[in-house]
Coordinates of C-alpha atoms in Angstrom, one line a residue:
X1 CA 0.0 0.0 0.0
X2 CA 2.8 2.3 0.9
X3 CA 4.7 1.3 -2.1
X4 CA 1.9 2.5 -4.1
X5 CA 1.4 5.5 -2.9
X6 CA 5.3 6.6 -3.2
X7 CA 5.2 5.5 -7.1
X8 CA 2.2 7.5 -7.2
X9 CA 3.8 10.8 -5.4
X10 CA 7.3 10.3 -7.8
X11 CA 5.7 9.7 -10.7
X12 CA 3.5 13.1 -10.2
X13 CA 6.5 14.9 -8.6
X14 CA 8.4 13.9 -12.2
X15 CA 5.5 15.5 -14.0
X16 CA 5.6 18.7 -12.7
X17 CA 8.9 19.6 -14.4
X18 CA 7.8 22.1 -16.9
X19 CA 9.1 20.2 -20.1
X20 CA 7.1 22.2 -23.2
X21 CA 8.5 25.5 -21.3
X22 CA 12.6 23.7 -21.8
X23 CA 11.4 22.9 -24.9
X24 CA 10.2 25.8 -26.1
X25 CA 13.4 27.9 -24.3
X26 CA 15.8 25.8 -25.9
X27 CA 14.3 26.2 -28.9
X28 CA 14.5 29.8 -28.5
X29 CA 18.1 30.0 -26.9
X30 CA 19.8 27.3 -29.1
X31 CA 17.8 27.2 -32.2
X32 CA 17.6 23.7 -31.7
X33 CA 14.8 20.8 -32.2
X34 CA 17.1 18.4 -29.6
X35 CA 15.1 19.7 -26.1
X36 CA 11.6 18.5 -28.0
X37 CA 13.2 15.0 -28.3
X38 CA 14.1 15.2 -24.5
X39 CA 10.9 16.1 -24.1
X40 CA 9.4 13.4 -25.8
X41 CA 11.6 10.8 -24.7
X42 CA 10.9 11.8 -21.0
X43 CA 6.6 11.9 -21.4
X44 CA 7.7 8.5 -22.9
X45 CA 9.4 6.8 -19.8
X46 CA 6.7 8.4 -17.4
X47 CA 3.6 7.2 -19.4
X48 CA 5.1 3.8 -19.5
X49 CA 6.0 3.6 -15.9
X50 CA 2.5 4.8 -15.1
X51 CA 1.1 2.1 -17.3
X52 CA 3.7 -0.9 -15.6
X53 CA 2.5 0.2 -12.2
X54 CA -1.3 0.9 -13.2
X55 CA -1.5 4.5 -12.4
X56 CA -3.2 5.2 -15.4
X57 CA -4.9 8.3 -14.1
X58 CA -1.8 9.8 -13.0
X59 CA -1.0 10.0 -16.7
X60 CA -3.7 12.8 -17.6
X61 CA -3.4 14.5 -14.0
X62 CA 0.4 14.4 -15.0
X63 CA 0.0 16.0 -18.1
X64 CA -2.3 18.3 -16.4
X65 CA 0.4 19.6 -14.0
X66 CA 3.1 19.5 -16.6
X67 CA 0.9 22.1 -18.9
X68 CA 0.3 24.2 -15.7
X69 CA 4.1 24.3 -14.6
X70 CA 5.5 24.8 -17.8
X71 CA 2.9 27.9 -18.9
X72 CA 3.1 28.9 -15.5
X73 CA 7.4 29.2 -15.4
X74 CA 6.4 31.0 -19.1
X75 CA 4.3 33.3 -17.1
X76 CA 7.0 34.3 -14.7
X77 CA 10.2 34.3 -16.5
X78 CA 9.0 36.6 -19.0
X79 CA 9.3 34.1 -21.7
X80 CA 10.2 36.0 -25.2
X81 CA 6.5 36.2 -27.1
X82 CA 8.7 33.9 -29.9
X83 CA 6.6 35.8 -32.6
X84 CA 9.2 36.7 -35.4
X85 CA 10.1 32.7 -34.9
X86 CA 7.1 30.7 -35.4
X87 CA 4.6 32.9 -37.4
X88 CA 1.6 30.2 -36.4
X89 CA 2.4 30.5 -32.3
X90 CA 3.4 32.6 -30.0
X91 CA 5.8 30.7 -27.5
X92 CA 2.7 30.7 -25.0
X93 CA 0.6 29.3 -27.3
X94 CA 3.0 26.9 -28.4
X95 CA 3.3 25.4 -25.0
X96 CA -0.6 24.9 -25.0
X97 CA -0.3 23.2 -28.2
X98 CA 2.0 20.9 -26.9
X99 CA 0.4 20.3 -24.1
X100 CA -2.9 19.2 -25.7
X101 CA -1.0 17.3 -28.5
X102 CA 0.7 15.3 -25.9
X103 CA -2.4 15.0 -24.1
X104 CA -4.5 13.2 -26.9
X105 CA -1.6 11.4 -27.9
X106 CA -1.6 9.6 -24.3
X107 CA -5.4 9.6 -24.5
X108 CA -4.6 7.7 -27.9
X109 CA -2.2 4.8 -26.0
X110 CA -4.5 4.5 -23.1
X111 CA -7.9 3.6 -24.8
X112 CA -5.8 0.9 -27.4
X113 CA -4.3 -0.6 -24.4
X114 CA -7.9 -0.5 -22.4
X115 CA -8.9 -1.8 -25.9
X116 CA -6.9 -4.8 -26.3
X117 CA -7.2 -6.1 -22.8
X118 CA -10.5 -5.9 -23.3
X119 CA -10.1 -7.9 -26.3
X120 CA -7.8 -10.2 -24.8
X121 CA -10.1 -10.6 -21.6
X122 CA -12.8 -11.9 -25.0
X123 CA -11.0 -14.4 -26.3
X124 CA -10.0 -15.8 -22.6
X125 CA -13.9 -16.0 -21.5
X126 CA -14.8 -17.9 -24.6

């Protein structure tokens, strides 16, 4: 029970590191695409461990708090508007797209894996 709980608190603790805000700065800063990748590769290794320990809801509370810290730190840092870079997004705005692509994305995984267990648990009963 207690183990639980701590995977629970590390996993959200690890969400709330503002990664569209890095990725959008070091965009900005370095004019590099490398910090999206680090931010993909990390969303990837916290939805997984969510799924291996069956904290699926931590996934979209997660996300949640990982749009909320990242366009929060935006907020206060005084984040450059990014408008002469991306004509399509401000660097705001961009954040909140990234947010909500990632969002759907692990909306996406979650119902095909609630799908095929659901499927699997078919053919088992039968």
């Amino acid at each position: 029970m207690k183990k639980s709980w701590l995977i629970r608190a590390l996993l959200l603790t690890a969400y709330c590191v503002p990664f569209a805000f890095f990725s959008v700065k070091g965009d900005i800063t370095s004019g590099t695409m490398l910090y999206y990748g680090v931010m993909i590769v990390s969303f990837v290794i916290l939805y997984r461990c969510a799924l291996k320990t069956d904290n699926v809801p931590i996934i979209f509370i997660g996300n949640i708090l990982s749009f909320i810290s990242s366009y929060l730190t935006a907020k206060l840092s005084r984040l450059d508007p990014m408008e002469w870079y991306c004509k399509l997004f401000t660097s705001h705005s961009l954040i909140v797209a990234i947010s909500v692509a990632s969002l759907i994305i692990h909306a996406i995984i979650v119902w095909r894996r609630g799908r095929k267990q659901r499927n699997a648990q078919g053919c088992d009963r039968t």
